[in-house]
XYZ file of C-alpha atoms in Angstrom:
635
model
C 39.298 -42.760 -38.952
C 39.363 -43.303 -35.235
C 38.888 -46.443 -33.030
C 38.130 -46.526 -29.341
C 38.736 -49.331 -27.643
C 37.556 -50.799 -24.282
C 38.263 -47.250 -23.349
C 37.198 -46.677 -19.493
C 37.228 -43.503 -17.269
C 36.465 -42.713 -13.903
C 36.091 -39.657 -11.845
C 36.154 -39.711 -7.652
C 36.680 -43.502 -7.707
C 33.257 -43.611 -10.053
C 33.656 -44.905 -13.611
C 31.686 -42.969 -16.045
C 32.201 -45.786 -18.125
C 34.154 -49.211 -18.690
C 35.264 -51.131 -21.402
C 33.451 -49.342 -23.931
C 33.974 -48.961 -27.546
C 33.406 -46.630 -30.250
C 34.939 -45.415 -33.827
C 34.386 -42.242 -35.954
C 34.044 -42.477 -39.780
C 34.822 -40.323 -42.512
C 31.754 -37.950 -42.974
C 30.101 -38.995 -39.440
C 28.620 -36.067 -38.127
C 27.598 -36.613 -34.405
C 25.863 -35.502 -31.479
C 26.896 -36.410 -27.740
C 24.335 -36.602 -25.658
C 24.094 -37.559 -21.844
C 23.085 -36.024 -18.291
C 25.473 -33.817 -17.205
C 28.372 -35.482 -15.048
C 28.163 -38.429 -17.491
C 31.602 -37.509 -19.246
C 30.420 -36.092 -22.191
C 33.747 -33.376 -22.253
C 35.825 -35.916 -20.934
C 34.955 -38.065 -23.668
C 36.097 -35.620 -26.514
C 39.795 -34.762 -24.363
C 40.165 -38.551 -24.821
C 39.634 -38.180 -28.642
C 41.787 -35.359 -28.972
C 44.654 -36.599 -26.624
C 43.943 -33.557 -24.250
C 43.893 -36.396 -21.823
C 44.049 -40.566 -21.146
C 42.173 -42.962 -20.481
C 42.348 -45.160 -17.154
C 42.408 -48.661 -19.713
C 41.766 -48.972 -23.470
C 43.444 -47.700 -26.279
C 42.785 -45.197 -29.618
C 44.017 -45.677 -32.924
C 43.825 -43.425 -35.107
C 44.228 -43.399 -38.854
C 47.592 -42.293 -40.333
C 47.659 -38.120 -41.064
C 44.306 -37.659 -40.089
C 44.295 -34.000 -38.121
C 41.576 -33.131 -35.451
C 40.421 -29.847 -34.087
C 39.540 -29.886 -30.728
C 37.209 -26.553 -29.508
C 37.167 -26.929 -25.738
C 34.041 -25.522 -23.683
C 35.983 -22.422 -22.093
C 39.387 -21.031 -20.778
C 40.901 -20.608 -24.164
C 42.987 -17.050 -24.369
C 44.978 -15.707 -27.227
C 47.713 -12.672 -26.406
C 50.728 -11.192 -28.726
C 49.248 -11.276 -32.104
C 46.994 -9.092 -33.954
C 43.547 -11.124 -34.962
C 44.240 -11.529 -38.599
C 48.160 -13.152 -37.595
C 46.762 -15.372 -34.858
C 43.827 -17.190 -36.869
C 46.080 -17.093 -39.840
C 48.391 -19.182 -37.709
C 46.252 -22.183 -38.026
C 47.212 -22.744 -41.869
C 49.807 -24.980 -40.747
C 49.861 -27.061 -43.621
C 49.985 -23.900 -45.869
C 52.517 -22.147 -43.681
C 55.038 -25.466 -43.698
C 54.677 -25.203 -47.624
C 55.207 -21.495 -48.100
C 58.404 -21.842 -45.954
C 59.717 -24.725 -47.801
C 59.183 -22.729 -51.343
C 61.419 -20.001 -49.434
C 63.956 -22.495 -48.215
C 64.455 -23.707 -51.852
C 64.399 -20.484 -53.493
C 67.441 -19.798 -51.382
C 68.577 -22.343 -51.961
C 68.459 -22.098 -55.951
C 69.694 -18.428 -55.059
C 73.457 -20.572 -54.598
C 75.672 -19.276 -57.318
C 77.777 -22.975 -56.846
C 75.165 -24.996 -58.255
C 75.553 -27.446 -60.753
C 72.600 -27.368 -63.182
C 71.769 -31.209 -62.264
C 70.982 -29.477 -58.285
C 69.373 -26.423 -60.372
C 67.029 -28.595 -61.619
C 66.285 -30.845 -58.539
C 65.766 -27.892 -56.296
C 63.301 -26.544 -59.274
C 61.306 -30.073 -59.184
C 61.127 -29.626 -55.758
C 60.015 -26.309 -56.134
C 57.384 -27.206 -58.960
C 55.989 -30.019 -56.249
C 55.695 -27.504 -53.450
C 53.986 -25.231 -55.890
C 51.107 -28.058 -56.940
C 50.666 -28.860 -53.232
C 49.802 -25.304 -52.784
C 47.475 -25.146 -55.474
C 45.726 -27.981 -54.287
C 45.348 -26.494 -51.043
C 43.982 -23.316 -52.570
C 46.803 -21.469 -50.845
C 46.035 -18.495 -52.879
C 42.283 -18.082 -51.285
C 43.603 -19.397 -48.333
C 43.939 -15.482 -46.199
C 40.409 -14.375 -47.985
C 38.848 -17.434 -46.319
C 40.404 -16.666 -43.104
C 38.758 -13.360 -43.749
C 35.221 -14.681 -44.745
C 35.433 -17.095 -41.352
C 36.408 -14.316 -39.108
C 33.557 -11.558 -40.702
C 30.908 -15.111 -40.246
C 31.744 -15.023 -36.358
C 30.958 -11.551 -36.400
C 34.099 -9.801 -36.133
C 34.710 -6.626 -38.259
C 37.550 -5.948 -40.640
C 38.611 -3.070 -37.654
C 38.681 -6.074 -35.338
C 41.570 -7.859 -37.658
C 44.614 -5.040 -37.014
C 43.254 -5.202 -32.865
C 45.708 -7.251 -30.684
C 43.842 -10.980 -29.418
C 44.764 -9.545 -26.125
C 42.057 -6.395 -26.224
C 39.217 -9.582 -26.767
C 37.027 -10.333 -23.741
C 36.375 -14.195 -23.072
C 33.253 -15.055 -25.445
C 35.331 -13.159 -28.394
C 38.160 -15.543 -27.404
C 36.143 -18.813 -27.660
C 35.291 -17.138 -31.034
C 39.169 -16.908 -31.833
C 39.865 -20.225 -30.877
C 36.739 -21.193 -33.174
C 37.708 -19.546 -35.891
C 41.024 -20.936 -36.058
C 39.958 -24.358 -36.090
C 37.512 -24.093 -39.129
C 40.183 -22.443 -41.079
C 42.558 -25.238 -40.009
C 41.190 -28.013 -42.732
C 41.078 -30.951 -39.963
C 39.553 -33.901 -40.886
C 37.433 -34.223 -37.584
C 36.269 -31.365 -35.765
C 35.272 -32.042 -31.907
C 33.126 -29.268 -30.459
C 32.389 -28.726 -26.927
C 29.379 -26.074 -26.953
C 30.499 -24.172 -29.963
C 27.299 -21.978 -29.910
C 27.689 -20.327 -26.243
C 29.368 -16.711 -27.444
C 27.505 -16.854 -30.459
C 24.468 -13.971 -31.535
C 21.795 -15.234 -33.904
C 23.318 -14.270 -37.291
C 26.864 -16.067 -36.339
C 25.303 -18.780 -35.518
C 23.431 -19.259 -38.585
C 26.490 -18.458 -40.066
C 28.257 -21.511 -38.133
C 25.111 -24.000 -39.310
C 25.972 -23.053 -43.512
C 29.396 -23.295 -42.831
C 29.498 -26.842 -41.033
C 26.850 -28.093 -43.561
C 29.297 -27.681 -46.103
C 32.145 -29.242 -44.470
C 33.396 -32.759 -45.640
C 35.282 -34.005 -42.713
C 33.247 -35.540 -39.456
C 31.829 -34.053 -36.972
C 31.482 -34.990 -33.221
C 29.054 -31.836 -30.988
C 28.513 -31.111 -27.369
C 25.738 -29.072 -27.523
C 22.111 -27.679 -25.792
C 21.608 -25.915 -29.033
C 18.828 -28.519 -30.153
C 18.360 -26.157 -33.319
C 22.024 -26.421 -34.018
C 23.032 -29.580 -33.975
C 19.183 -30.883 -35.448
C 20.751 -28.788 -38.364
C 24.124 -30.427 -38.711
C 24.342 -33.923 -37.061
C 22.989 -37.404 -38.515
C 23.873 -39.675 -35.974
C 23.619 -39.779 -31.996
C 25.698 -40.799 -29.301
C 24.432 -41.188 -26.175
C 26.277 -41.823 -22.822
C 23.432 -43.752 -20.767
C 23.612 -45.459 -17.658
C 27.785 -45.566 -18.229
C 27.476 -47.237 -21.692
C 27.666 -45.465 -25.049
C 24.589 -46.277 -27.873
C 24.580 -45.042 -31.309
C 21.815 -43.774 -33.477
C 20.856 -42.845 -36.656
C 19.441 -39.242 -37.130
C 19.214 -36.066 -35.495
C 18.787 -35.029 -31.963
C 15.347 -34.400 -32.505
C 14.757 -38.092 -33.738
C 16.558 -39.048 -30.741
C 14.472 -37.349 -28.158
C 11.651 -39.073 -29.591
C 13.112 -42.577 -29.101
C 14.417 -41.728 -25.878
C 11.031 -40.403 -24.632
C 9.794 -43.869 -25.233
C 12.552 -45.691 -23.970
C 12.132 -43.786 -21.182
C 8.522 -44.095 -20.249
C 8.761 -48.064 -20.909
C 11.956 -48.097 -18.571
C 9.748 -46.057 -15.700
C 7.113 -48.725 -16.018
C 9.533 -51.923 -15.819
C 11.179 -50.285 -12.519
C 7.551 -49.115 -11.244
C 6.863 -53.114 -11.738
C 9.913 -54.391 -10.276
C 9.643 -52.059 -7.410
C 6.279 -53.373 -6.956
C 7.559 -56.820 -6.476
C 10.498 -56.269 -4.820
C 8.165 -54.257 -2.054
C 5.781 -57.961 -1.994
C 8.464 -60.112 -1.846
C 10.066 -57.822 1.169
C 6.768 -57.967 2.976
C 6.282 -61.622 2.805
C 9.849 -62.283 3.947
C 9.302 -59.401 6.841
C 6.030 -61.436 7.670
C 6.888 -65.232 7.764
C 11.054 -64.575 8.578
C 10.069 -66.332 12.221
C 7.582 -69.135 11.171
C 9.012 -72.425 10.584
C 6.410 -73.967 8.358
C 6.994 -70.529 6.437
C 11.067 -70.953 6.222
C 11.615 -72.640 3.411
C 9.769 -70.290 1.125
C 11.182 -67.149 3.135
C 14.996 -68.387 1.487
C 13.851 -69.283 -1.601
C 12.214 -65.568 -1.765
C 15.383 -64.024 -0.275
C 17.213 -65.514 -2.696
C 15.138 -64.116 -5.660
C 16.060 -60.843 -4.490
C 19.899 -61.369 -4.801
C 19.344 -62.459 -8.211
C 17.285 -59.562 -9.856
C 18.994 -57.204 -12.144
C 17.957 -53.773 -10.829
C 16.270 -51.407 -13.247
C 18.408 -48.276 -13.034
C 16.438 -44.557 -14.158
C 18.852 -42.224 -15.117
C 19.065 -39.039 -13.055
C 17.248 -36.779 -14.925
C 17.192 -32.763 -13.555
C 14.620 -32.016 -16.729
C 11.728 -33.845 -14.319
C 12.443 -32.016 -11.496
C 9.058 -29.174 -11.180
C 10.887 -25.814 -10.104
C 8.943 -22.535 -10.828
C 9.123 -18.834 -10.343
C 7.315 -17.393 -7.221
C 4.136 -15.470 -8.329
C 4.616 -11.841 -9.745
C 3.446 -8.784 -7.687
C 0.757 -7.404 -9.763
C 2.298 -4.376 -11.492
C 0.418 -1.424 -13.710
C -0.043 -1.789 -17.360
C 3.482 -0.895 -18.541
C 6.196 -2.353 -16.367
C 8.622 -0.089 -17.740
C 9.579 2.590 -20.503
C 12.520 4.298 -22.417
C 11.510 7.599 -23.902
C 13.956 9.329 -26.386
C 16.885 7.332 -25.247
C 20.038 7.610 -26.903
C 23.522 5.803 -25.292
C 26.785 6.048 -26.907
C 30.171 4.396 -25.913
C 32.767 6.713 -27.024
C 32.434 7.423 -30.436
C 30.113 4.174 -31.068
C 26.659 5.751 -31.167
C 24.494 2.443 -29.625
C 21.435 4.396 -29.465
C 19.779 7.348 -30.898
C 16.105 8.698 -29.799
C 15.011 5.344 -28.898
C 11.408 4.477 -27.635
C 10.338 1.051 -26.244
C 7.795 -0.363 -23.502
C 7.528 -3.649 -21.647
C 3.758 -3.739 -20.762
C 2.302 -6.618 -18.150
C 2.645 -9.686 -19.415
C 5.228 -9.058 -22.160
C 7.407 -12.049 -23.313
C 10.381 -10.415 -25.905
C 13.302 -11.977 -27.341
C 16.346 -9.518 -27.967
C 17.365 -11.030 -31.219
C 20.106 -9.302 -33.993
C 24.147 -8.929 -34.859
C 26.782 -8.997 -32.617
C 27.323 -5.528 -31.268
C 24.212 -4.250 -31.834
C 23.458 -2.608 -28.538
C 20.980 -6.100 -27.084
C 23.027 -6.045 -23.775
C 23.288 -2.369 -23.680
C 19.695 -2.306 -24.055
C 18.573 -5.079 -21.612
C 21.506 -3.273 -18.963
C 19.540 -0.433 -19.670
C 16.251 -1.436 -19.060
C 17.716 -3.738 -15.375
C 19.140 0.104 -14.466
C 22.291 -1.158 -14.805
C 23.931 0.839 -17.175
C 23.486 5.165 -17.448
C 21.924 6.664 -20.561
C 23.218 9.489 -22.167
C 19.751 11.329 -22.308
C 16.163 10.669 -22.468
C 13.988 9.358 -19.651
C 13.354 5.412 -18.015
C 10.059 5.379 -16.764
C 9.446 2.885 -14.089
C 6.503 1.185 -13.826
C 3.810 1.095 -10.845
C 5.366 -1.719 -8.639
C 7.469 -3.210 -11.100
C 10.451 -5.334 -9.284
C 13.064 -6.094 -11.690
C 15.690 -9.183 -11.646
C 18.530 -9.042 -14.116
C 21.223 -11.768 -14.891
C 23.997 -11.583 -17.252
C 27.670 -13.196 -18.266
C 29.138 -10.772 -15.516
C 26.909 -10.380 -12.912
C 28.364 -13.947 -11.125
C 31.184 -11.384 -9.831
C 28.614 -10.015 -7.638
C 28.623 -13.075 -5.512
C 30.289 -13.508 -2.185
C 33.102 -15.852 -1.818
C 32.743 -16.706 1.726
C 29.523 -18.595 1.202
C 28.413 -21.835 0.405
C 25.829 -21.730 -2.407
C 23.248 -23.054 0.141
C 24.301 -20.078 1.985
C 24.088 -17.857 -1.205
C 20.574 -19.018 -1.598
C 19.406 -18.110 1.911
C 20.422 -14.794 1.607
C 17.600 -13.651 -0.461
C 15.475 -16.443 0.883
C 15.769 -17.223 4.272
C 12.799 -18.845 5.275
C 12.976 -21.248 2.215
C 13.514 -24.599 3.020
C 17.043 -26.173 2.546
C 15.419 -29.161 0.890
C 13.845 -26.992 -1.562
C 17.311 -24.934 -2.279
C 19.321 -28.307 -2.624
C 16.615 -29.514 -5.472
C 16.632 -25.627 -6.939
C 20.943 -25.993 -7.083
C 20.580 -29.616 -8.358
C 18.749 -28.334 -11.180
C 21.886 -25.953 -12.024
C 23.898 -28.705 -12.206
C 25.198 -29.049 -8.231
C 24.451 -32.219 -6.715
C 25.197 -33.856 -3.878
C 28.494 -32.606 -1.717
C 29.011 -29.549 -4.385
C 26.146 -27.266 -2.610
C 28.685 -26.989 0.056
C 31.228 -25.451 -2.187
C 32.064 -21.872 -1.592
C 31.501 -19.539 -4.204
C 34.774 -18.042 -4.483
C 36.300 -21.722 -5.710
C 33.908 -21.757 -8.820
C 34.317 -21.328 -12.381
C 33.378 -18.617 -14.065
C 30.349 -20.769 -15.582
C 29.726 -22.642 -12.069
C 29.037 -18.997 -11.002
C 26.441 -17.866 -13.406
C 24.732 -20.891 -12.697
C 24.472 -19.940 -9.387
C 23.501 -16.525 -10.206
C 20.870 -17.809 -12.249
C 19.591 -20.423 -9.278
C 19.061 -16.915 -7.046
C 16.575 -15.135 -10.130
C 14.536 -18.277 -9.279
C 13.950 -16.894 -5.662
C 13.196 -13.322 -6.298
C 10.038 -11.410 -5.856
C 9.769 -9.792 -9.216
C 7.102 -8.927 -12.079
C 10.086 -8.362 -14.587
C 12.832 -10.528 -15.355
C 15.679 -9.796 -17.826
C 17.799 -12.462 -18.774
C 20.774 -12.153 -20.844
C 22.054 -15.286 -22.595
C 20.993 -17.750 -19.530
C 21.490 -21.063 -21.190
C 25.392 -20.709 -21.559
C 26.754 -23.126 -19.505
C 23.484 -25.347 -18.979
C 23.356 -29.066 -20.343
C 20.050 -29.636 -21.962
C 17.912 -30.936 -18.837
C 19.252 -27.734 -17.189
C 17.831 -25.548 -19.284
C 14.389 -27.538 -19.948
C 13.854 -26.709 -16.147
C 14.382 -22.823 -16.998
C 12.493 -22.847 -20.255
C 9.662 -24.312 -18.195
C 9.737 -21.761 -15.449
C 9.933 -19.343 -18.339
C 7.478 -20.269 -19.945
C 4.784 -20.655 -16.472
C 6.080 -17.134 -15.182
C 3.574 -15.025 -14.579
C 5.053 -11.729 -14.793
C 6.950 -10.141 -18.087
C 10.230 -11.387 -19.475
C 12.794 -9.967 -21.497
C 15.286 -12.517 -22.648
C 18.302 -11.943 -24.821
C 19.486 -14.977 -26.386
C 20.054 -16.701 -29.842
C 18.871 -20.298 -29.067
C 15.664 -20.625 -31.299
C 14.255 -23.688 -29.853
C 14.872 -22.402 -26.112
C 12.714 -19.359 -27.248
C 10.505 -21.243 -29.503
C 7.657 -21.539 -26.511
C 8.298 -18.834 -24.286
C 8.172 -15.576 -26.417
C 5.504 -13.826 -27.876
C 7.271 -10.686 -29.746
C 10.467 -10.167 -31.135
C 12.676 -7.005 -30.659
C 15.033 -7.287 -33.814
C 18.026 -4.783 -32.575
C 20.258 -3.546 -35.401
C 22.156 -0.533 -36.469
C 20.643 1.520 -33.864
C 17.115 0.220 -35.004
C 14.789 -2.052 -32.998
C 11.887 -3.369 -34.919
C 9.288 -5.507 -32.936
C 8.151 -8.336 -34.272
C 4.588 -9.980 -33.019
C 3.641 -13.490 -32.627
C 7.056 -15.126 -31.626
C 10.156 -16.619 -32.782
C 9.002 -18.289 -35.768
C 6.969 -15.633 -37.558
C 9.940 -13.112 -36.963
C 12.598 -15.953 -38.460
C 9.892 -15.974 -41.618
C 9.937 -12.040 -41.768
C 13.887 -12.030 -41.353
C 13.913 -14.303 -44.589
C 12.128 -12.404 -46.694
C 14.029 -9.152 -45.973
C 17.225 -10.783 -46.707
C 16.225 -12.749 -49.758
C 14.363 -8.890 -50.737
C 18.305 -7.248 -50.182
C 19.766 -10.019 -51.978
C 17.528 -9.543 -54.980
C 18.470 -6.053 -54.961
C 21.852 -6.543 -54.997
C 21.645 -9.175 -57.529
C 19.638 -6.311 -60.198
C 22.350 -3.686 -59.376
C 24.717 -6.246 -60.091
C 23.241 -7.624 -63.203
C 22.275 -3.653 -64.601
C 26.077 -3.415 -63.902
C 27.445 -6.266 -65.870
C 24.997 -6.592 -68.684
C 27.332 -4.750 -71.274
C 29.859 -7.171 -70.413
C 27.581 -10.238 -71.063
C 26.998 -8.555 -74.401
C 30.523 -8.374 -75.223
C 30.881 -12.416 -74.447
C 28.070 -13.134 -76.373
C 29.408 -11.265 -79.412
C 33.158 -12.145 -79.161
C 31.301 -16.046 -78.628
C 29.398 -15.769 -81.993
C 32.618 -14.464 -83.701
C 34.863 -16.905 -82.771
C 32.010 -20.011 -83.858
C 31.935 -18.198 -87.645
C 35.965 -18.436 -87.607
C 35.774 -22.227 -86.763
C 32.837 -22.913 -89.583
C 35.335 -20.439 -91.673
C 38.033 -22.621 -91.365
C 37.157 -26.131 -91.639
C 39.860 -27.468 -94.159
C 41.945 -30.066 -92.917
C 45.179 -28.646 -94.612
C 44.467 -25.319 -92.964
C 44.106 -27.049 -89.558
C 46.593 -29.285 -89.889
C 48.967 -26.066 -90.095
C 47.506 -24.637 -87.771
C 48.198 -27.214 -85.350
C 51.533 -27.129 -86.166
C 52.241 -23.371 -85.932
C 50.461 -23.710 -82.309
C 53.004 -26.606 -81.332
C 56.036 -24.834 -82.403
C 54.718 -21.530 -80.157
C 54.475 -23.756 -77.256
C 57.705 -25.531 -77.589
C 59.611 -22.219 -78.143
C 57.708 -20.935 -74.761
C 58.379 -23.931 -72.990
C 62.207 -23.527 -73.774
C 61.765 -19.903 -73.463
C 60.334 -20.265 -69.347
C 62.612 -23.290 -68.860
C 65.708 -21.188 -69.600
C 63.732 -18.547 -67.181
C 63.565 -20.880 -64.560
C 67.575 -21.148 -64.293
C 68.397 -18.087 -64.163
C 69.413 -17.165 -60.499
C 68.498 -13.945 -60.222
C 64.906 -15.608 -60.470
C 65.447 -16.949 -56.980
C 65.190 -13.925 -55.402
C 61.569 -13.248 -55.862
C 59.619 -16.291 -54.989
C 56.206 -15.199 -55.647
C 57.813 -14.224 -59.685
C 59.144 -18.212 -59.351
C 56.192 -19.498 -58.493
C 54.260 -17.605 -61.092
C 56.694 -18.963 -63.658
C 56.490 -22.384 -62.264
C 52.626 -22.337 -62.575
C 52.787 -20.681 -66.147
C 55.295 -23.252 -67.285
C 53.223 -25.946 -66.072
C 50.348 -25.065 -67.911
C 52.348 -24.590 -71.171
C 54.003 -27.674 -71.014
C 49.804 -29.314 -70.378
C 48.636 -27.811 -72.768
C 51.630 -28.706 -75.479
C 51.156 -32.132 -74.384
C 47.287 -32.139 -75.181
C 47.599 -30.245 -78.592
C 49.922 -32.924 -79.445
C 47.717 -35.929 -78.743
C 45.185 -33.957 -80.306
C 47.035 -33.221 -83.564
C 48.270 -36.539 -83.898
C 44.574 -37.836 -83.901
């Protein structure tokens, strides 16, 4: 469907890669992978147009639509939810408007019935395009993908404008799923996501038929939905076949084989250097001392990738604490009339790992800004631990950070004495290398800046950390560093976040928060997501027997009126009888047909273009079903 070719792109006279080529297929379903500054974003801009290439060229297949879901920065004002996503039917909205311009059109009392009848053929083609579309369905599925991404039907009458940014990204995402494109390019689709949206997102995409092509940490995610792999590498782009997770294996040998070819070759290279630095000055040695200098022009360097996953960056050791770091004791919170909160008790005791997992809205922020001291309770007591020192980061906190520093300079502020060597590696690791350490924080993004907030956790004295949703805006190296400090951290942890395979081996209870409930579950991630299975499956059975006790008259009835109608065929098997029958059937149709054609020229029809359509449609299936009885008769 689309063809790159020898695209090339460079960034601060650097090319992130040259000459390169690359096509999408119908029903591809892709991962991009690379280290970060590699051009992974760039790479789907080109795709969608957003931007150009420096050389090459893309063709792309005639009326094939994309949807492009950039990584942030994506606002929506003016419209009411519902009006904005429904927006995206284009296709559907184009179609609607033409059945309106032609029912004015047939509105015209000056017609001639030759133009009645064109404008209705028109109208009858309009009509089967929207069928095929599934207009009809076409605002409940703009419903179903809206309640999926977690908004509520109050949310659909708000104005896009009262949305803060991570319900935006969600706007902008659901607008592009209802849009029918035939390639969908997502650039971290999961970031503003909670657990049961993104599962949500992972059904949804499973099901779609167009192609895919994912930027994504999410390993869970896009294991789930992708086939094949893209890799940008070393400024060249390889293709594979499978998931990410049979990727990473391939790459972990390719890896490990490439770090013993340039251990080698740096080995020789060092030999062949200290022969030449030994014999440069004796003639009987000169000869041998070019020949050698010449084999080092002519080797082909073994490049490593940079690669911030190896680099060893830990938490400092916890203060020793008492036995429960922290409690809430009959807490209840509200926010204006939206009780969060009622009566709740909860403890973090020493050496506590817990995932805040549940719904969107649920109260897990509330309840980790609770915990930090962050947020006010409405009543109830938060016991403090014996020397527990808490850090907190969340979405927000990065406007806590002073503009007038450097992040170098941010970083000594809490640790002075910590050597600049060690801060540059600590920033790297957040994605700042070289020059951009000596950046001042007031020029950053809004996801440069939690990434610095998140570098400073890293330098804090503290036996309690609560992190909410750290790995947005961290490529996947990035966030093996954190899941590794996570995971050696001595002290407790509280982590809200709905990446499963970033929990997967730090957490050792889950704190399932929803409808004012929190219900712990022991043992981790995995034995919770087993638990969480079963309930649902249990309420779906439940709702299936209410259902079922509901509706088993009416399978009754079927049944019956079925068994009637077979003893009126077996009742009625002479030909004659059929034969008349056929032909009293044919004559009702062919009056009907007349009857709706005549229908369909009268003007005053024109006014009411949902009563045209309808008549249209039943007309249609008259004239189908005449046709068939026909052939059938004739037989």
């Amino acid at each position: 469907m689309i063809l790159l070719s020898n695209i090339s792109l460079q960034f601060g006279g650097k090319y992130l890669y040259k000459d390169l080529n690359f096509k999408i297929n119908a029903g591809d379903r892709f991962s991009l992978v690379g280290a970060n500054g590699t051009g992974k974003s760039s790479l789907l801009k080109i795709i969608s147009g957003e931007i150009q290439p420096e050389t090459g060229k893309i063709f792309k297949q005639k009326n094939v639509s994309i949807g492009y879901l950039p990584q942030e920065n994506v606002t929506h004002k003016g419209e009411k939810l519902l009006d904005e996503v429904t927006k995206a039917l284009t296709d559907i909205i184009t179609l609607r408007n033409k059945e309106e311009e032609l029912s004015d059109s047939l509105s015209q009392t000056t017609l001639t019935e030759e133009e009645k009848l064109d404008y209705i053929s028109q109208l009858g083609e309009v009509h089967h395009r929207l069928e095929e579309l599934d207009s009809y369905s076409a605002d409940a599925k703009v419903q179903k993908i809206l309640t999926g991404l977690g908004f509520t039907e109050n949310d659909f009458y708000r104005l896009t404008d009262e949305f803060s940014g991570g319900w935006q990204m969600r706007i902008a995402l659901a607008k592009i799923l209802v849009s029918q494109n035939d390639i969908l390019l997502l650039d971290e689709p999961t970031n503003h996501l909670d657990l049961d949206s993104l599962e949500w997102l992972i059904d949804f995409l499973k099901s779609y038929k167009g192609a895919l092509f994912i930027v994504s940490h999410d390993t869970h995610f896009v294991d789930e939905i992708t086939n094949k792999t893209l890799e940008i590498y070393l400024g060249k782009f390889n293709t594979f076949k499978g998931n990410y997770a049979a990727y990473m294996q391939y790459k972990e040998e390719r890896d490990k084989l490439l770090a013993e070819q340039y251990e080698q070759q740096q080995k020789k290279i060092k030999e062949t250097e200290r022969f030449i630095e030994r014999f440069r000055y004796k003639a009987t040695k000169a000869k041998q001392v070019q020949s050698r200098i010449k084999q080092l022009e002519k080797i082909e360097l073994v490049s490593l990738p940079e690669e911030t996953g190896k680099i060893k960056i830990n938490f400092p050791e916890a203060p020793s604490s008492g036995k429960i770091n922290i409690e809430l004791i009959n807490v209840s919170k509200s926010f204006n009339e939206n009780n969060v909160f009622t009566n709740l008790n909860f403890e973090v005791a020493r050496g506590d790992k817990i995932a805040f997992v549940g719904p969107n809205g649920a109260g897990k922020s509330t309840l980790a800004k609770i915990l930090a001291g962050k947020t006010e309770i409405d009543s109830g007591e938060r016991k403090i631990g014996h020397n527990t020192v808490i850090s907190y980061f969340s979405q927000d906190i990065a406007d806590t950070l002073n503009p007038e520093l450097d992040l170098v300079e941010t970083l000594e502020e809490i640790a002075p004495d910590k050597n600049p060597v060690y801060l540059r590696n600590l920033l790297g690791s957040f994605l700042f290398s070289g020059d951009d350490v000596f950046k001042k924080a007031g020029v950053l993004s809004g996801g440069e800046k939690n990434r610095v907030a998140l570098a400073k956790i890293f330098l804090a004295q503290s036996n309690l950390i609560i992190l909410d949703e750290p790995t947005n805006h961290l490529d996947y190296s990035s966030k093996m560093v954190l899941q590794k400090a996570l995971y050696n951290f001595s002290g407790s942890l509280i982590l809200v976040s709905h990446d499963i395979d970033f929990l997967r081996p730090i957490v050792n209870e889950v704190a399932y928060i929803r409808k004012g409930k929190l219900n712990l579950f022991p043992d981790g991630i995995d034995y919770f997501l087993t638990k969480r299975q079963e309930l649902q499956e249990d309420e779906q059975t439940v709702k299936r027997n209410i259902k079922d006790s509901v509706n088993v008259s009416r399978k009754d009835q079927k049944r019956i009126e079925a068994e009637l109608r077979q003893r009126k065929y077996e009742a009625t098997k002479d030909h004659i009888k059929k034969i008349k029958m056929f032909e009293t059937k044919i004559e009702e149709l062919e009056n009907k047909k007349k009857e709706l054609e005549a229908e369909l020229l009268n003007t005053d029809l024109y006014h009411n273009p949902e009563l045209m359509r309808d008549k249209n449609t039943e007309f249609n299936k008259v004239k189908k079903e005449l046709e068939d009885l026909i052939k059938e008769w004739e037989i």
